[in-house]
Tab-separated table of C-alpha atoms in Angstrom:
chain	number	residue	atom	x	y	z
A	1	MET	CA	-0.074	-0.043	0.019
A	2	LYS	CA	2.971	2.384	0.696
A	3	GLN	CA	4.426	2.006	-2.748
A	4	PRO	CA	1.202	3.398	-4.668
A	5	PHE	CA	1.039	5.932	-2.211
A	6	ASN	CA	4.685	6.954	-3.067
A	7	GLN	CA	4.300	6.876	-6.508
A	8	VAL	CA	1.530	9.196	-6.297
A	9	LYS	CA	3.408	11.799	-4.385
A	10	ILE	CA	6.429	11.603	-6.861
A	11	ALA	CA	3.861	12.045	-9.742
A	12	LEU	CA	2.061	15.110	-8.127
A	13	PHE	CA	5.617	16.522	-7.129
A	14	LEU	CA	6.771	16.334	-10.899
A	15	LEU	CA	3.458	18.047	-12.034
A	16	GLY	CA	4.133	20.862	-9.480
A	17	ILE	CA	7.641	21.248	-11.031
A	18	THR	CA	6.363	21.340	-14.464
A	19	LEU	CA	3.586	23.773	-13.752
A	20	LEU	CA	6.056	26.266	-12.046
A	21	LEU	CA	8.521	26.159	-14.817
A	22	PHE	CA	5.848	26.873	-17.345
A	23	ALA	CA	4.656	29.652	-15.161
A	24	CYS	CA	8.144	31.145	-15.010
A	25	ASP	CA	8.534	30.900	-18.808
A	26	ARG	CA	5.247	32.424	-19.544
A	27	ASN	CA	6.116	35.108	-17.156
A	28	GLU	CA	9.554	35.667	-18.760
A	29	LYS	CA	7.807	35.921	-22.216
A	30	VAL	CA	5.439	38.392	-21.014
A	31	MET	CA	8.108	40.759	-19.496
A	32	THR	CA	10.404	40.294	-22.631
A	33	GLU	CA	7.316	41.109	-25.096
A	34	THR	CA	5.637	44.011	-23.365
A	35	PRO	CA	7.424	47.060	-24.626
A	36	VAL	CA	8.227	49.923	-22.391
A	37	TYR	CA	6.153	53.236	-23.397
A	38	THR	CA	8.438	56.089	-24.116
A	39	PRO	CA	6.777	59.238	-25.718
A	40	LYS	CA	8.145	59.804	-29.484
A	41	GLU	CA	9.189	63.385	-28.643
A	42	GLU	CA	11.277	62.269	-25.448
A	43	VAL	CA	13.223	59.774	-27.639
A	44	SER	CA	14.021	62.118	-30.586
A	45	GLN	CA	15.194	64.913	-27.915
A	46	ASP	CA	17.379	62.457	-26.169
A	47	LYS	CA	18.878	61.161	-29.636
A	48	ILE	CA	19.595	64.656	-31.348
A	49	LYS	CA	22.391	66.293	-30.281
A	50	ILE	CA	23.950	68.555	-33.137
A	51	GLY	CA	27.705	69.821	-33.123
A	52	PHE	CA	28.372	73.387	-34.477
A	53	SER	CA	31.844	74.156	-35.462
A	54	MET	CA	32.438	77.958	-36.051
A	55	ASP	CA	35.365	79.436	-37.615
A	56	THR	CA	35.269	82.835	-35.816
A	57	LEU	CA	33.241	85.437	-34.237
A	58	VAL	CA	35.220	88.376	-35.080
A	59	GLU	CA	32.613	89.981	-38.184
A	60	GLU	CA	29.312	90.912	-36.553
A	61	ARG	CA	27.145	88.621	-38.640
A	62	TRP	CA	28.809	85.451	-37.061
A	63	VAL	CA	27.765	86.580	-33.541
A	64	LYS	CA	24.229	86.539	-34.733
A	65	ASP	CA	24.322	83.271	-36.773
A	66	LYS	CA	25.590	81.415	-33.385
A	67	LYS	CA	22.775	82.957	-31.547
A	68	LEU	CA	20.064	82.305	-33.828
A	69	PHE	CA	21.219	78.685	-34.828
A	70	LYS	CA	21.465	77.849	-31.277
A	71	GLU	CA	17.951	79.070	-30.743
A	72	ALA	CA	16.309	77.170	-33.819
A	73	VAL	CA	17.722	74.110	-32.717
A	74	GLU	CA	16.756	74.209	-29.294
A	75	ASN	CA	13.326	75.367	-30.550
A	76	LEU	CA	13.015	71.995	-32.487
A	77	GLY	CA	13.700	69.960	-29.246
A	78	ALA	CA	17.247	69.211	-29.948
A	79	GLU	CA	20.567	70.003	-28.329
A	80	VAL	CA	23.618	71.940	-29.660
A	81	GLU	CA	27.042	72.151	-28.596
A	82	ILE	CA	28.978	75.096	-30.333
A	83	THR	CA	32.859	75.493	-30.668
A	84	VAL	CA	34.602	78.591	-31.971
A	85	ALA	CA	37.964	77.910	-33.654
A	86	HIS	CA	39.036	81.762	-33.877
A	87	GLY	CA	40.605	81.069	-37.297
A	88	ASN	CA	43.050	78.205	-36.320
A	89	ASP	CA	42.697	75.347	-38.622
A	90	VAL	CA	44.365	73.078	-36.082
A	91	LEU	CA	41.933	73.865	-33.399
A	92	GLN	CA	38.813	73.582	-35.521
A	93	ILE	CA	39.757	70.186	-36.130
A	94	TRP	CA	40.510	69.018	-32.764
A	95	GLN	CA	37.374	70.586	-31.709
A	96	ALA	CA	35.268	68.800	-34.259
A	97	GLU	CA	37.187	65.744	-33.396
A	98	LYS	CA	36.271	65.985	-29.646
A	99	MET	CA	32.568	66.532	-30.509
A	100	ILE	CA	32.399	63.397	-32.726
A	101	SER	CA	34.207	61.326	-30.003
A	102	SER	CA	31.449	62.847	-27.327
A	103	GLY	CA	28.689	61.452	-29.618
A	104	ILE	CA	26.921	64.068	-31.470
A	105	ASP	CA	24.511	62.873	-34.225
A	106	LEU	CA	25.336	65.401	-36.887
A	107	LEU	CA	27.893	67.860	-37.391
A	108	VAL	CA	27.381	71.774	-38.685
A	109	ILE	CA	30.648	73.232	-39.804
A	110	VAL	CA	31.541	76.819	-41.017
A	111	PRO	CA	34.928	76.033	-42.160
A	112	HIS	CA	37.895	78.304	-41.584
A	113	ASN	CA	39.808	76.770	-44.318
A	114	ALA	CA	37.933	74.759	-47.207
A	115	GLU	CA	40.668	72.412	-47.781
A	116	SER	CA	41.808	71.361	-44.472
A	117	THR	CA	38.451	70.815	-43.079
A	118	ALA	CA	37.951	67.922	-45.446
A	119	ALA	CA	39.692	66.040	-42.631
A	120	ILE	CA	36.834	66.634	-40.472
A	121	VAL	CA	34.176	65.242	-42.797
A	122	ASN	CA	36.299	62.166	-43.474
A	123	LYS	CA	36.651	61.656	-39.538
A	124	ALA	CA	32.864	62.331	-38.984
A	125	HIS	CA	31.928	60.018	-41.623
A	126	ALA	CA	34.158	57.396	-40.195
A	127	ALA	CA	32.220	57.458	-37.044
A	128	GLY	CA	28.739	57.412	-38.916
A	129	ILE	CA	27.968	60.864	-38.405
A	130	LYS	CA	26.797	63.206	-41.626
A	131	VAL	CA	28.189	66.728	-41.934
A	132	LEU	CA	26.072	69.696	-42.868
A	133	SER	CA	28.323	72.645	-44.379
A	134	TYR	CA	26.761	76.179	-42.999
A	135	ASP	CA	27.188	79.204	-45.287
A	136	ARG	CA	30.645	78.097	-46.311
A	137	LEU	CA	31.254	74.726	-48.508
A	138	VAL	CA	33.982	72.568	-47.652
A	139	LYS	CA	35.952	71.411	-50.426
A	140	ASN	CA	37.184	68.140	-51.635
A	141	ALA	CA	34.946	65.987	-49.358
A	142	ASP	CA	31.715	64.178	-49.769
A	143	VAL	CA	29.671	66.726	-47.529
A	144	ASP	CA	26.183	65.431	-46.950
A	145	LEU	CA	24.339	69.004	-47.271
A	146	TYR	CA	25.358	72.310	-47.996
A	147	VAL	CA	22.938	75.489	-46.737
A	148	SER	CA	23.815	78.940	-47.623
A	149	TYR	CA	23.200	81.897	-49.777
A	150	ASP	CA	23.996	81.831	-53.467
A	151	ASN	CA	27.538	83.320	-53.371
A	152	GLU	CA	27.785	83.384	-57.090
A	153	LYS	CA	24.666	85.588	-56.923
A	154	ILE	CA	26.176	87.647	-54.205
A	155	GLY	CA	29.104	88.660	-56.518
A	156	GLU	CA	26.656	89.343	-59.390
A	157	LEU	CA	24.680	91.735	-57.171
A	158	GLN	CA	27.748	93.579	-56.459
A	159	ALA	CA	29.192	94.022	-59.654
A	160	GLU	CA	25.650	95.020	-61.421
A	161	ALA	CA	25.377	97.898	-58.589
A	162	ILE	CA	28.753	99.197	-59.352
A	163	THR	CA	28.845	98.897	-63.090
A	164	ASN	CA	25.194	100.720	-63.320
A	165	LEU	CA	26.974	103.641	-61.638
A	166	VAL	CA	30.600	103.251	-63.205
A	167	PRO	CA	30.364	101.313	-66.814
A	168	LYS	CA	33.790	102.286	-67.727
A	169	GLY	CA	36.985	102.976	-65.767
A	170	LYS	CA	39.588	101.587	-63.185
A	171	TYR	CA	38.174	98.739	-61.147
A	172	VAL	CA	40.062	97.426	-57.846
A	173	TYR	CA	38.759	94.057	-56.457
A	174	ILE	CA	39.662	93.298	-52.667
A	175	GLY	CA	38.799	89.692	-52.491
A	176	GLY	CA	38.206	87.595	-49.294
A	177	ALA	CA	40.502	84.742	-47.746
A	178	GLU	CA	41.829	82.539	-50.283
A	179	THR	CA	41.218	79.839	-47.901
A	180	ASP	CA	37.594	80.317	-47.938
A	181	TYR	CA	35.675	78.694	-50.942
A	182	ASN	CA	32.948	81.212	-50.454
A	183	ALA	CA	35.382	83.712	-51.645
A	184	HIS	CA	36.010	82.168	-54.832
A	185	LEU	CA	32.488	81.615	-55.340
A	186	ILE	CA	31.696	85.590	-54.949
A	187	LYS	CA	34.817	86.687	-57.234
A	188	LYS	CA	33.341	84.261	-59.810
A	189	GLY	CA	30.000	86.217	-59.792
A	190	VAL	CA	31.928	89.648	-59.748
A	191	PHE	CA	33.577	88.626	-62.741
A	192	ASN	CA	30.460	87.182	-64.624
A	193	VAL	CA	29.537	90.487	-64.520
A	194	LEU	CA	32.783	92.273	-65.103
A	195	GLN	CA	34.041	90.106	-67.664
A	196	PRO	CA	32.152	91.537	-70.999
A	197	TYR	CA	32.960	95.036	-69.876
A	198	ILE	CA	36.769	94.089	-69.644
A	199	ASN	CA	36.556	92.117	-72.913
A	200	ASN	CA	35.142	95.491	-74.295
A	201	GLY	CA	37.836	97.383	-72.943
A	202	ASP	CA	35.446	99.415	-70.851
A	203	ILE	CA	36.737	98.257	-67.508
A	204	THR	CA	40.226	97.548	-66.350
A	205	ILE	CA	41.089	95.923	-63.343
A	206	VAL	CA	44.198	97.615	-62.034
A	207	PHE	CA	44.362	95.641	-58.806
A	208	ASP	CA	43.082	92.355	-57.733
A	209	GLN	CA	43.974	90.613	-54.372
A	210	TRP	CA	43.034	88.181	-51.743
A	211	THR	CA	42.532	89.320	-48.152
A	212	LYS	CA	44.283	86.835	-45.983
A	213	GLU	CA	42.258	85.738	-43.077
A	214	TRP	CA	39.338	88.121	-43.878
A	215	LEU	CA	41.351	90.746	-41.770
A	216	PRO	CA	40.746	94.499	-41.948
A	217	GLU	CA	44.247	95.351	-41.661
A	218	ASN	CA	45.046	93.296	-44.642
A	219	ALA	CA	42.440	94.853	-46.823
A	220	LYS	CA	43.736	98.332	-45.727
A	221	ALA	CA	47.064	97.310	-46.804
A	222	ASN	CA	45.751	96.181	-50.185
A	223	ILE	CA	43.801	99.463	-50.834
A	224	GLU	CA	46.725	101.464	-49.914
A	225	LEU	CA	48.943	99.445	-52.553
A	226	ALA	CA	46.442	99.917	-55.253
A	227	LEU	CA	45.967	103.581	-54.757
A	228	GLN	CA	49.844	104.289	-54.656
A	229	ALA	CA	49.956	101.986	-57.771
A	230	ASN	CA	47.285	104.182	-59.480
A	231	ASN	CA	48.381	107.457	-57.932
A	232	ASN	CA	44.630	107.518	-56.259
A	233	GLU	CA	43.396	107.292	-59.738
A	234	ILE	CA	40.712	104.405	-59.063
A	235	ASP	CA	36.908	104.792	-60.187
A	236	ALA	CA	35.211	101.725	-58.447
A	237	ILE	CA	36.047	99.245	-55.608
A	238	ILE	CA	34.267	96.124	-55.093
A	239	ALA	CA	35.225	94.485	-51.525
A	240	THR	CA	34.215	90.903	-50.847
A	241	ASN	CA	32.405	91.899	-47.575
A	242	ASP	CA	31.536	94.909	-45.390
A	243	ALA	CA	34.625	94.114	-42.928
A	244	THR	CA	36.964	94.792	-45.975
A	245	ALA	CA	34.861	97.354	-47.523
A	246	GLY	CA	35.204	99.236	-44.059
A	247	ALA	CA	38.951	99.225	-44.251
A	248	VAL	CA	38.831	100.463	-47.783
A	249	ILE	CA	36.686	103.270	-46.887
A	250	GLU	CA	39.091	104.167	-43.976
A	251	VAL	CA	41.925	104.705	-46.180
A	252	LEU	CA	39.702	106.472	-48.796
A	253	GLN	CA	38.605	109.216	-45.771
A	254	GLU	CA	42.225	109.422	-44.984
A	255	ARG	CA	42.909	110.641	-48.604
A	256	GLY	CA	39.791	112.683	-49.051
A	257	LEU	CA	38.341	110.237	-51.357
A	258	ALA	CA	35.584	108.880	-49.251
A	259	GLY	CA	31.901	108.881	-51.179
A	260	LYS	CA	33.958	110.134	-54.533
A	261	ILE	CA	34.702	106.231	-55.280
A	262	PRO	CA	31.871	103.798	-55.108
A	263	VAL	CA	32.526	100.937	-52.758
A	264	ALA	CA	30.638	97.686	-52.744
A	265	GLY	CA	30.493	95.248	-49.659
A	266	GLN	CA	28.328	92.350	-48.521
A	267	ASP	CA	26.791	91.076	-45.300
A	268	ALA	CA	24.723	94.256	-44.167
A	269	ASP	CA	26.959	94.891	-41.062
A	270	ILE	CA	25.438	97.895	-38.999
A	271	ALA	CA	28.612	99.788	-39.608
A	272	ALA	CA	28.110	99.239	-43.332
A	273	VAL	CA	24.324	100.190	-43.539
A	274	GLN	CA	25.447	103.399	-41.621
A	275	ARG	CA	28.155	104.049	-44.114
A	276	ILE	CA	25.526	103.822	-46.971
A	277	VAL	CA	23.162	106.084	-45.211
A	278	GLU	CA	26.312	108.769	-44.940
A	279	GLY	CA	27.198	108.236	-48.301
A	280	ALA	CA	30.708	106.588	-47.773
A	281	GLN	CA	29.579	103.172	-48.916
A	282	THR	CA	27.659	102.696	-52.380
A	283	MET	CA	25.934	98.997	-51.317
A	284	THR	CA	25.902	95.974	-49.311
A	285	VAL	CA	24.126	92.256	-49.873
A	286	TYR	CA	21.613	91.678	-47.364
A	287	LYS	CA	21.471	87.683	-46.252
A	288	PRO	CA	18.642	87.441	-43.713
A	289	ILE	CA	20.624	85.307	-41.110
A	290	ASN	CA	17.549	84.404	-39.439
A	291	GLU	CA	16.247	82.742	-42.561
A	292	LEU	CA	19.762	80.837	-43.146
A	293	SER	CA	20.044	79.642	-39.426
A	294	GLN	CA	16.338	78.368	-39.123
A	295	LYS	CA	16.800	76.548	-42.289
A	296	ALA	CA	20.266	74.854	-41.461
A	297	ALA	CA	18.556	73.845	-38.171
A	298	GLU	CA	15.688	72.183	-39.590
A	299	LEU	CA	17.675	70.388	-41.970
A	300	ALA	CA	20.436	69.602	-39.548
A	301	VAL	CA	17.531	67.928	-37.204
A	302	MET	CA	16.009	66.098	-40.268
A	303	LEU	CA	19.268	64.913	-41.230
A	304	ALA	CA	20.205	63.371	-37.888
A	305	ARG	CA	17.028	61.803	-37.640
A	306	GLY	CA	17.815	60.048	-41.053
A	307	GLU	CA	14.748	61.870	-42.772
A	308	ASP	CA	14.890	62.703	-46.437
A	309	VAL	CA	16.472	65.995	-47.299
A	310	SER	CA	16.995	65.248	-50.866
A	311	LYS	CA	17.267	68.504	-53.108
A	312	GLU	CA	17.787	68.815	-56.725
A	313	GLN	CA	20.256	71.926	-56.527
A	314	LYS	CA	23.826	71.030	-56.208
A	315	VAL	CA	27.204	73.015	-55.942
A	316	ASN	CA	30.591	71.230	-57.019
A	317	ASN	CA	33.199	71.481	-54.173
A	318	GLU	CA	35.696	70.104	-56.688
A	319	LEU	CA	35.073	66.325	-55.539
A	320	VAL	CA	31.442	65.811	-55.733
A	321	ASP	CA	28.237	67.659	-56.461
A	322	VAL	CA	26.920	68.693	-52.783
A	323	PRO	CA	22.986	68.744	-52.333
A	324	SER	CA	22.429	72.223	-51.394
A	325	PHE	CA	19.680	74.616	-50.275
A	326	LEU	CA	20.825	78.090	-51.661
A	327	LEU	CA	18.743	81.077	-50.368
A	328	SER	CA	18.392	84.326	-52.262
A	329	PRO	CA	20.666	87.119	-51.156
A	330	ILE	CA	19.381	90.901	-51.352
A	331	ALA	CA	21.034	93.944	-52.990
A	332	VAL	CA	20.828	96.964	-50.667
A	333	ASP	CA	21.595	100.555	-51.018
A	334	ARG	CA	20.214	103.866	-49.782
A	335	ALA	CA	16.844	103.613	-51.640
A	336	ASN	CA	15.605	100.093	-50.065
A	337	ILE	CA	17.103	99.923	-46.569
A	338	ASP	CA	14.080	100.507	-44.759
A	339	GLU	CA	11.859	98.009	-46.706
A	340	THR	CA	14.457	95.253	-46.378
A	341	ILE	CA	17.175	95.437	-43.519
A	342	ILE	CA	14.730	97.441	-41.175
A	343	ALA	CA	11.433	96.030	-41.901
A	344	ASP	CA	13.085	92.515	-40.994
A	345	GLY	CA	14.026	93.718	-37.860
A	346	PHE	CA	17.909	92.998	-38.626
A	347	HIS	CA	18.745	96.544	-37.622
A	348	LYS	CA	16.977	98.993	-35.784
A	349	LYS	CA	15.975	102.429	-37.363
A	350	GLU	CA	17.410	104.458	-34.920
A	351	GLU	CA	20.770	102.913	-35.253
A	352	VAL	CA	20.729	102.961	-39.069
A	353	TYR	CA	19.961	106.604	-38.857
A	354	ARG	CA	22.142	107.510	-35.996
A	355	SER	CA	23.230	110.913	-37.567
A	356	PHE	CA	19.932	111.766	-39.571
A	357	GLY	CA	17.394	111.471	-36.817
A	358	GLU	CA	14.862	109.718	-39.315
């Protein structure tokens, strides 16, 4: 009688073990298969971190870019880390490498040297990070996206404004930094317009020089050489940006020539707009930075999320045709300051008309 009883106990014990194992297995499956809910927006915010590698803050416009881009990225729910290289190639590469190793999701770069920063693009790609070139194009690298204004068009607007005033005569061209690919694109645009006049013999380029590092003191040295070589007999000057134009005008003022020789610039710096009002500078080219920074921020976040940002427009950087978003620049002179720069809130009216009380 004891033997059957023992067999029953053993059978019940084995059944209990089986049921226990089944229950544990079922619970494990439930725990494994049940997803943990995380709001989609929270995931996106946690994942997206943009690195913004800037060349300089010397010019007024770059201070605005830094502030506006940061605000735009943060308004989109992403984070941004910003570094400034202060015109130092080695520092910019090191700063970018540090951001890449820290785990950013996308790198936005304003290159100091269009050639050397190709190394940054290659390092980012090796880490699986895409690169957006902001305002200035990196050369000889497979850049994922380029967002800027149409730099050839900027040069064309400058040259059109000056040739309308001075269709014949001696011209001086004060270029930007030779290391900046934008300076080459702007110069190309200028000579797109000037070349027919040159071919006809109406315009003679008596001085054509780059401005190292975009520094006003180098532009000043250039215009002094140009004036000396031509016995002050110059009919028009095209300077690549407003900082170089300001240096040019400073020299012209010293020689009593300010306001007598048309001078073109670009960037719509407050000092340049004031010079236009006062008659010392002829024109500038306005690039609404708010529009540029907002578009760049939107595309950077989209690119970081793997969303489609394909664009038919392309700009060749001497290696590939880079997908590009090119915004339209605006020529500004004394006649349309109010309806452009002031209407957009880029500069305040009381600042622009500081000496005129308008």
